[in-house]
Coordinates of C-alpha atoms and ligand atoms in Angstrom, one line a residue:
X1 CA 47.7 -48.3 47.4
X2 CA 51.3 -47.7 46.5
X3 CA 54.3 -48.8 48.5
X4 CA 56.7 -47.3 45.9
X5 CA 60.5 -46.9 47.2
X6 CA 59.0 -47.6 51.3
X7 CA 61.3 -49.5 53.1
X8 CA 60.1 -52.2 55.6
X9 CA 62.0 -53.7 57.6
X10 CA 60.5 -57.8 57.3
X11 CA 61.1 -59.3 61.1
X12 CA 60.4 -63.1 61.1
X13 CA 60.3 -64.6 64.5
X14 CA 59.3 -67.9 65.1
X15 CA 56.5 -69.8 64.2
X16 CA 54.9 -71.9 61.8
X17 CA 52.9 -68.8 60.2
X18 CA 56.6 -67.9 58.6
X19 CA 55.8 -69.2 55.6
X20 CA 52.9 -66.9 55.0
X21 CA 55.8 -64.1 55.6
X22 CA 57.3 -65.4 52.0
X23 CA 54.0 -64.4 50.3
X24 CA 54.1 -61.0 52.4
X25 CA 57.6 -60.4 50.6
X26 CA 56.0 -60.4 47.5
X27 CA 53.1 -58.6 48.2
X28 CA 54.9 -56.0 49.4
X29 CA 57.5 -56.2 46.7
X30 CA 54.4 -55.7 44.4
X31 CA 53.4 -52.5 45.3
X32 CA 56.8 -51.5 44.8
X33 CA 58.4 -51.8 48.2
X34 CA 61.8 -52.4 49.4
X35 CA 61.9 -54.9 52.0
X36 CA 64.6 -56.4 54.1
X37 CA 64.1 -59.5 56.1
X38 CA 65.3 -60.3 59.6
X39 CA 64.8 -63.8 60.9
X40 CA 65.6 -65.0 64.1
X41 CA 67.2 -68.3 65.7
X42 CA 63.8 -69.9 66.2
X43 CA 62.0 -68.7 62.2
X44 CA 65.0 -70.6 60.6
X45 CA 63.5 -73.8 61.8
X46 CA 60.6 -72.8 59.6
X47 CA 61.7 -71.1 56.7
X48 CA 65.3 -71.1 54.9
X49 CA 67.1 -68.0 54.9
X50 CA 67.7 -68.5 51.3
X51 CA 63.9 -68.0 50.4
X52 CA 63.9 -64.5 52.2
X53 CA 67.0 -63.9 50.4
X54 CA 65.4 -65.3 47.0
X55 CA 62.1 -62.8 47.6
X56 CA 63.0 -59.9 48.8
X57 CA 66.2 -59.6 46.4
X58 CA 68.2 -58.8 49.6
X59 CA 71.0 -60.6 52.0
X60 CA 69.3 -61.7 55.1
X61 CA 70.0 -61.2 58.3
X62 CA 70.0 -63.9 61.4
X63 CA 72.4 -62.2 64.3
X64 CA 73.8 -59.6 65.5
X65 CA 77.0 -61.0 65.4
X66 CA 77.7 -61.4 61.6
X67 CA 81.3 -59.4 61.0
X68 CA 80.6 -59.4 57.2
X69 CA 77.1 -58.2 57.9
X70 CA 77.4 -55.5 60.0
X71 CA 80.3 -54.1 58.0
X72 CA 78.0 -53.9 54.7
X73 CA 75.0 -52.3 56.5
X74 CA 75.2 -52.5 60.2
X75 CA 72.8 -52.8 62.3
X76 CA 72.1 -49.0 63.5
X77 CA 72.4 -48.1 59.8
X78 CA 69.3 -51.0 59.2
X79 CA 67.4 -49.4 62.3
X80 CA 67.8 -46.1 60.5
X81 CA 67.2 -47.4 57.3
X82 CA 63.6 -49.1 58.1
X83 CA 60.8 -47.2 57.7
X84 CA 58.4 -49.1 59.3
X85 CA 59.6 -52.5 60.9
X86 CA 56.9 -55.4 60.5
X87 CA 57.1 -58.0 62.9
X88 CA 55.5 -61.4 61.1
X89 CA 54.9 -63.9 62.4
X90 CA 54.8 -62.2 65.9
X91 CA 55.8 -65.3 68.1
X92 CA 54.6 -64.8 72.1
X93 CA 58.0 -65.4 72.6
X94 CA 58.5 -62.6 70.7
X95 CA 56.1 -60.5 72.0
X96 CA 57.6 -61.2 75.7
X97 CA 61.1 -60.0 74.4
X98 CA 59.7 -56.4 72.8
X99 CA 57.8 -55.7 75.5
X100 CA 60.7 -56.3 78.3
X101 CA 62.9 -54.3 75.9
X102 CA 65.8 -57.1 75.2
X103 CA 68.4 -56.7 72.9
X104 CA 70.3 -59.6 73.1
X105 CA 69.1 -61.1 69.4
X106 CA 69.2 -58.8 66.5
X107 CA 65.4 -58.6 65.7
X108 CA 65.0 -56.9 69.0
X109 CA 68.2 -55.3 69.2
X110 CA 66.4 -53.3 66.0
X111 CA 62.8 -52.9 67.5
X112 CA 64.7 -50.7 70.2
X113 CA 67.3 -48.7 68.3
X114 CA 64.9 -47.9 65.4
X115 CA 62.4 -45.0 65.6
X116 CA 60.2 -46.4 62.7
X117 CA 56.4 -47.1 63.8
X118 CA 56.6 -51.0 65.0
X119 CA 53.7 -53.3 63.5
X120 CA 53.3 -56.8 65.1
X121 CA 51.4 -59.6 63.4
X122 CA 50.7 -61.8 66.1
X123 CA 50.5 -65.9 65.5
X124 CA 50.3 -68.4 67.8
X125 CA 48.1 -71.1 69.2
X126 CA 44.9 -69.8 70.6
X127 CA 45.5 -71.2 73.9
X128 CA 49.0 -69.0 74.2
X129 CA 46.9 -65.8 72.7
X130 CA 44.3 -66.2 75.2
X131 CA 47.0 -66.8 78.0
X132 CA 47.4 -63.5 80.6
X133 CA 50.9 -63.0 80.1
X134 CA 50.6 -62.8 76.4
X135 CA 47.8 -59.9 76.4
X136 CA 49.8 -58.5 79.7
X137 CA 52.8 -57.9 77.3
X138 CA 50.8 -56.9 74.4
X139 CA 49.0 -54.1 76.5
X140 CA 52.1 -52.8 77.4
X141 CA 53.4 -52.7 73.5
X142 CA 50.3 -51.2 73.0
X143 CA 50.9 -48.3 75.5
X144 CA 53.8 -47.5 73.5
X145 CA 52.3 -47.2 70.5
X146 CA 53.1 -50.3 69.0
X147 CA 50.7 -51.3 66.1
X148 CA 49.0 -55.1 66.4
X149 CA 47.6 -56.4 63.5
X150 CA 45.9 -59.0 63.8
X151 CA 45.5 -62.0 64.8
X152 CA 42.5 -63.6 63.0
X153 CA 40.3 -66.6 64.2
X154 CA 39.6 -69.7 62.8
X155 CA 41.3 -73.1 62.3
X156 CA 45.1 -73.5 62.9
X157 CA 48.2 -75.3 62.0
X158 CA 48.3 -77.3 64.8
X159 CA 44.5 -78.3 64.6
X160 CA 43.1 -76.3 67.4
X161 CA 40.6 -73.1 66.1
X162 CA 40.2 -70.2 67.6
X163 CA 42.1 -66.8 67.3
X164 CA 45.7 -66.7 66.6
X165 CA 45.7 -66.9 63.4
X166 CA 48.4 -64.6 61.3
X167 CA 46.3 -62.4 59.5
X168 CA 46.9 -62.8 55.8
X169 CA 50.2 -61.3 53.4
X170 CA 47.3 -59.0 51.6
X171 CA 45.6 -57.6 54.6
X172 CA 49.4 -56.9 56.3
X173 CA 50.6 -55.5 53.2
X174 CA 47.2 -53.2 52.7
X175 CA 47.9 -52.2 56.5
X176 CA 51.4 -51.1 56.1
X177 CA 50.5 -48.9 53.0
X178 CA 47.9 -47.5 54.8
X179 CA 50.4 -46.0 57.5
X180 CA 52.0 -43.9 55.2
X181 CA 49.2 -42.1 55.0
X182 CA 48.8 -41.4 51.0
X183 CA 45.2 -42.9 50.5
X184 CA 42.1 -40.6 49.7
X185 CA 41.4 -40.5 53.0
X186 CA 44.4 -39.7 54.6
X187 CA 44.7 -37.6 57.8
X188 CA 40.6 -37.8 58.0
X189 CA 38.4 -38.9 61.2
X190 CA 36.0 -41.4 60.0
X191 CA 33.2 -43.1 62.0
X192 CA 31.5 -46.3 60.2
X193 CA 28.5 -48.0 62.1
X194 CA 27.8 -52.1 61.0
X195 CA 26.0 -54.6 62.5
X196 CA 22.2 -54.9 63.8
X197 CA 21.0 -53.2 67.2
X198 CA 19.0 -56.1 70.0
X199 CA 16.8 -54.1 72.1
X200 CA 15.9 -55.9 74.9
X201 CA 12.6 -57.4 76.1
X202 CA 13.6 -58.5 79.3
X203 CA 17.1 -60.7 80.9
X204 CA 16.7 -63.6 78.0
X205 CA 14.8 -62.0 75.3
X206 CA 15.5 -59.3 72.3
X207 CA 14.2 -57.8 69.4
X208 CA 16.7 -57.7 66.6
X209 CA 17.7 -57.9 63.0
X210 CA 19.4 -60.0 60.5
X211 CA 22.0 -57.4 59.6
X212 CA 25.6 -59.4 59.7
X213 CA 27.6 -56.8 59.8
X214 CA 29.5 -58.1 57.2
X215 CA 29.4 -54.6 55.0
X216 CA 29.9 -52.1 57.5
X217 CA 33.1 -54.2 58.8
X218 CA 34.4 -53.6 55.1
X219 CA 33.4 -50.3 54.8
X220 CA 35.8 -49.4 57.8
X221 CA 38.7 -51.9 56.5
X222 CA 38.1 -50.1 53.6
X223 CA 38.1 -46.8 55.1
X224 CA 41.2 -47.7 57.4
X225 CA 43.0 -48.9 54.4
X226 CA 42.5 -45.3 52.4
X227 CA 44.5 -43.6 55.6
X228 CA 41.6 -43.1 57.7
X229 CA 41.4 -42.9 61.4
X230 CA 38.6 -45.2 61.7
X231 CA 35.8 -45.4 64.8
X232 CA 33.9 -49.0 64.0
X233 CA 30.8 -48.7 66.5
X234 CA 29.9 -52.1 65.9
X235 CA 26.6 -53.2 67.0
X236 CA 26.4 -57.0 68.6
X237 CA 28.6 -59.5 66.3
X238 CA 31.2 -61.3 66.5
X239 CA 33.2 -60.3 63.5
X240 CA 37.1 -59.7 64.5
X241 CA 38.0 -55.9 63.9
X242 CA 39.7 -54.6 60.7
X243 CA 43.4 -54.3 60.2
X244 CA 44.0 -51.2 60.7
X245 CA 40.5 -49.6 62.3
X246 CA 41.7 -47.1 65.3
X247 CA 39.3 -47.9 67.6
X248 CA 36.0 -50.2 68.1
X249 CA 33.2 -49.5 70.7
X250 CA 30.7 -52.9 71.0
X251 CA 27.5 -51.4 71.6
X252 CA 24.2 -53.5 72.3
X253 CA 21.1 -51.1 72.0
X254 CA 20.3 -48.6 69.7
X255 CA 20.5 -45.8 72.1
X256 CA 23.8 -47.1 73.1
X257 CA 24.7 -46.6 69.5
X258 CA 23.3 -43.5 69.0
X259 CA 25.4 -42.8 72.0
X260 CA 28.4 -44.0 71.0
X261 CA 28.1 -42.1 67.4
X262 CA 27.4 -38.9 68.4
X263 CA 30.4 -39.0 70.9
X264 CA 32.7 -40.2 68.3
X265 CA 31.5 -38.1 65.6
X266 CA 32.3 -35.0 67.8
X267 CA 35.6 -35.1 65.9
X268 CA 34.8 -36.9 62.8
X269 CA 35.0 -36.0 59.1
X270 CA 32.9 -38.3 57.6
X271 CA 30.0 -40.7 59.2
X272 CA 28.7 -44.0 57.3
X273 CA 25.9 -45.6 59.1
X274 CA 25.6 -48.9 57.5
X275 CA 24.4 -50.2 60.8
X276 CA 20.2 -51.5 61.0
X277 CA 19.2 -49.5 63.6
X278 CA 16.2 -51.0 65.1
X279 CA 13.4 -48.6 64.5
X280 CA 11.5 -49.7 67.6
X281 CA 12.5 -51.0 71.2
X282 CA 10.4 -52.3 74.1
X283 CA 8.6 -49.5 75.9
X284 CA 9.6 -51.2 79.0
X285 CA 12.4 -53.8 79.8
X286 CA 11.3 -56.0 82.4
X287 CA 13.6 -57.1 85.4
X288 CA 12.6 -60.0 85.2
X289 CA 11.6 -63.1 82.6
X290 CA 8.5 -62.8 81.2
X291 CA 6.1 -65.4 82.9
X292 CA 3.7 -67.2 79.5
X293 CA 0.4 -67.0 80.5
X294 CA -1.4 -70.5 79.1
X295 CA -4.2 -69.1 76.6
X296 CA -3.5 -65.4 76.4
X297 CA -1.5 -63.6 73.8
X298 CA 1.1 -61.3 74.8
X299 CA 0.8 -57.5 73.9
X300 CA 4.0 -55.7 73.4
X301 CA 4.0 -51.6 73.8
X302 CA 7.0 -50.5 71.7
X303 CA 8.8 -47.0 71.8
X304 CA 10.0 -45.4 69.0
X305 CA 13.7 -45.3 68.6
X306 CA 15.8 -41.8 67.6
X307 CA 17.1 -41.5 64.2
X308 CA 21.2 -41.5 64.5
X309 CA 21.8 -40.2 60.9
X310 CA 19.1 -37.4 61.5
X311 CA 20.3 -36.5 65.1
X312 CA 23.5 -35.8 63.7
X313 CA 22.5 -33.8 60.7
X314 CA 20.1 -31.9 63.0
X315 CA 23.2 -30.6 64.6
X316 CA 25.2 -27.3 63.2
X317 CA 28.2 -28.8 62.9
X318 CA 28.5 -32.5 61.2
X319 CA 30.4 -34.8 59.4
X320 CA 29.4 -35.9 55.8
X321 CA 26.8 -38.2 56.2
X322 CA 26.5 -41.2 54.3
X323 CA 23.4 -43.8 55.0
X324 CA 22.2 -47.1 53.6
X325 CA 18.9 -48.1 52.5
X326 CA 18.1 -51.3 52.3
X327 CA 14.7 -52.0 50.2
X328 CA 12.7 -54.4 48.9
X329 CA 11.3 -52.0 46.1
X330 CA 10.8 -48.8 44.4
X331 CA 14.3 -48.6 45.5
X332 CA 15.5 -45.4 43.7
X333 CA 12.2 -43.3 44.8
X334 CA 12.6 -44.5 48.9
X335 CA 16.7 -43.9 48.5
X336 CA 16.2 -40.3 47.4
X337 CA 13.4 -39.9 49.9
X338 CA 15.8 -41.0 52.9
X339 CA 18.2 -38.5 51.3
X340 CA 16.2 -35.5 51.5
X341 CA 14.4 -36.4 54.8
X342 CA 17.4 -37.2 56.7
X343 CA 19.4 -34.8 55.3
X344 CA 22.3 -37.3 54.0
X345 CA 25.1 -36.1 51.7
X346 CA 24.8 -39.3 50.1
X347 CA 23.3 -42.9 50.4
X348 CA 23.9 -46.5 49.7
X349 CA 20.9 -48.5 48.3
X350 CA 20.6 -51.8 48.0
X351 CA 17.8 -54.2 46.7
X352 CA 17.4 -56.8 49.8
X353 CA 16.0 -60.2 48.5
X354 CA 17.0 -62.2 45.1
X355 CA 20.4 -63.4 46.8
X356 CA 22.2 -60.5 48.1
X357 CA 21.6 -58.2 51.1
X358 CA 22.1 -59.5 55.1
X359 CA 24.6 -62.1 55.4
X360 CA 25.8 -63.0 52.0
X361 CA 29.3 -62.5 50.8
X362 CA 28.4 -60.6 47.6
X363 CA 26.4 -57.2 47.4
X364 CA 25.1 -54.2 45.2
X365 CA 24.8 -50.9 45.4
X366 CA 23.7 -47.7 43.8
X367 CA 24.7 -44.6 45.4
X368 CA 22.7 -41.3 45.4
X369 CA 23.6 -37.8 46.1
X370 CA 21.9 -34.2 45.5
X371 CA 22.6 -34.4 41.5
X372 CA 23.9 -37.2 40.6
X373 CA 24.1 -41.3 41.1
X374 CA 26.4 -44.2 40.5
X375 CA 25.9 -48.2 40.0
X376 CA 28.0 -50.3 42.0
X377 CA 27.9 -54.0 40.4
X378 CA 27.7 -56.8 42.8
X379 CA 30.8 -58.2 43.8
X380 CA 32.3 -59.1 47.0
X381 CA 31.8 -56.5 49.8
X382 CA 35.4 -55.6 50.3
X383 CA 35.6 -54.6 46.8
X384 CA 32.1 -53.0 47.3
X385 CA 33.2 -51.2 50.0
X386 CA 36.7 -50.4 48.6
X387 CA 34.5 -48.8 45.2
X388 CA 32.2 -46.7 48.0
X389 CA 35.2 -45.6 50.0
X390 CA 36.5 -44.0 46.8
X391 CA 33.0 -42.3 46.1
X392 CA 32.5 -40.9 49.3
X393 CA 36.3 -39.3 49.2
X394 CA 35.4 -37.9 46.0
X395 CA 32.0 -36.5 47.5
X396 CA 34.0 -35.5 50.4
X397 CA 36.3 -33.7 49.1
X398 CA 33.6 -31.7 46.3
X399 CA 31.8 -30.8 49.4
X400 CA 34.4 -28.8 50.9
X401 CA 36.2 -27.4 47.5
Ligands
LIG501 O1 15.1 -45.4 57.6 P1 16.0 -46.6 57.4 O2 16.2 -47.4 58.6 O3 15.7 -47.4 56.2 O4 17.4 -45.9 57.1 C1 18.6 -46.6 57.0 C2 19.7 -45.7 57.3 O5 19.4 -44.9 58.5 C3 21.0 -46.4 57.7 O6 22.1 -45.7 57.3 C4 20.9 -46.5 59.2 O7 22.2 -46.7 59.8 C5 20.3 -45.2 59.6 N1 19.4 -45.2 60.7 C6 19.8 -44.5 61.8 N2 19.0 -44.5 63.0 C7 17.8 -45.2 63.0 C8 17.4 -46.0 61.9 C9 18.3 -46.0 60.8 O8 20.8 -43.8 61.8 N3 17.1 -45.2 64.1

């Protein structure tokens, strides 16, 4: 997605994740943007100011009290001038200045006298990010409206792993072009369901699936980063949401899901259920554990689960439905089938076995509407999902010409 001629406003607090921010100049630079860079006291211990200055083609600012600054552009002008400001790294010191509204540094001088949409990229050790006064502070920003993007998990600079990680230049760029609200989805309501559904057998036991979760996670990134306003209903992994997805409700059951979608897709546009509902549950949950009886098999009684995709397209009014199929075979002839039966606008099939399918990094797809289909070749599944995004908008938008 374009960036072409969007000023951002580059805020660099901070932290050791700073030097990530001099790749995020020129990703954003890439797509065409205009980006200004504002470091404070604490980021030039990290980075120099003459790499900002290098990348993003621009003088660089470090206080509020530069005479020669503020005479070329001062610092109202630069609030007025940002279209979006981009906090990154977010520090929690940081974080604790925004959200207590100082202004005594001019990063946060700026974050108060712009009107832009603020976007935060947290980074910090996982201990800070987990502490209460960091999340106190951050649900306040949030209150206000301010964006958090971010932070990842996984293994830090300082050794530890866990979340806190920046998230990366190209998933903080995609999120900022997003914003503007240009993509083929823009302005639309879309609800994505991923993951498997456990249905439970009793307080320690569960039927479930291998579904990872992996492709319906990308499909809403994917979604998110087309200008949709993205509903993940996630079923139960531990996958860290999207940059940029709305909103995310962690659901458990497959009623709970079902649940979940039908409230969310009250509003929606569009509804992709790439979640693997579980066809059946226990006819009864038990209160308590299941006792083994030595020498005697165990006879489960299980009750048929409701369809999601066909509950919603049994109702008058509903979104464009997209489903996925996952086969083992004849996978054309069952894909079509679950088409017509279920009443999908379109659906996603994918061959399950030889490699690809639940949890690998790569998949396939062919999709299949009313008159007419299209091969997806494997690759990754954020590309997948970025190629059946595009699809469904076009779908979308022929269903409703
Ligand atoms: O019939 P099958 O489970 O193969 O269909 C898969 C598609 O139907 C997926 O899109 C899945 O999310 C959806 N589905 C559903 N409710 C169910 C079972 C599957 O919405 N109970």
């Amino acid at each position: 997605m374009s960036l072409a001629n969007r000023r951002i406003l580059l805020g660099v607090s901070g932290g050791i994740a700073a030097y990530k921010s001099c790749e995020l100049v020129r990703r954003l630079r890439e797509r065409g943007a205009e980006v200004r860079v504002v470091m404070t006291a604490g980021a030039t211990h990290f980075v120099g100011v003459a790499t900002f200055q290098a990348l993003s083609g621009q003088p660089v600012r470090t206080s509020l009290w530069d005479e020669q600054a503020e005479a070329a552009m001062g610092h109202i002008e630069l609030a007025r001038w940002a279209e979006r400001i981009l906090v990154a790294p977010a520090s929690a010191d940081a974080i604790a200045r925004l959200a207590h509204g100082h202004a005594d540094d001019l990063l946060a001088t700026l974050c108060l006298a712009s009107a832009a949409p603020l976007y935060l990229a947290p980074a910090m050790n996982q201990q800070m990010w987990a502490h209460p006064a960091v999340q106190a502070n951050l649900a306040t920003l949030r209150a206000r409206g301010v964006h958090v993007l971010g932070p990842a998990a996984g293994e830090q600079a300082c050794g530890d792993v866990g979340s806190g990680r920046m998230l990366e230049p190209h998933e903080l760029r995609d999120a900022l072009a997003a914003s503007f609200g240009d993509g083929a989805l823009a302005g639309l309501d879309v609800v994505v369901s991923a993951g498997p559904t456990f249905e439970d057998i009793d307080p320690v036991r569960f039927i479930g699936n291998r579904s990872s979760g992996k492709m319906g996670f990308a499909v809403a990134q994917a979604a998110a980063e087309a200008g949709a306003r993205v509903t993940l209903v996630a079923g139960p992994v531990s996958l860290p949401t999207p940059p940029g997805v709305a909103a995310r409700v962690d659901v458990r059951s497959a009623a709970q899901m079902q649940a979940a979608v039908l409230d969310a897709c009250a509003r929606a546009d569009i509804y992709v259920g790439a979640a693997a509902v579980g066809d059946y549950r226990p006819a009864e949950v038990a209160e308590r554990k299941l006792k083994k009886q030595a020498g005697a098999d165990l006879v489960l009684q299980l009750a048929e689960n409701p369809d999601i995709l066909a509950s919603l397209s049994a109702r008058p009014r509903h979104p464009f439905l997209v489903g996925f199929a996952a086969e083992t075979h004849d996978v054309a002839a069952y894909a079509r089938g679950k088409l017509a039966r279920k009443g999908l606008d379109m659906i996603a099939a994918n061959q399950v076995g030889g490699g690809l399918g639940f949890e690998t990094a790569d998949n396939a797809l062919t999709l299949y509407w009313a008159d007419g289909e299209l091969e997806l070749p494997r690759t990754g599944k954020a590309e997948l999902a970025r190629q059946l995004v595009a699809e469904v908008a076009a779908r979308y938008k022929a269903s409703r010409a």
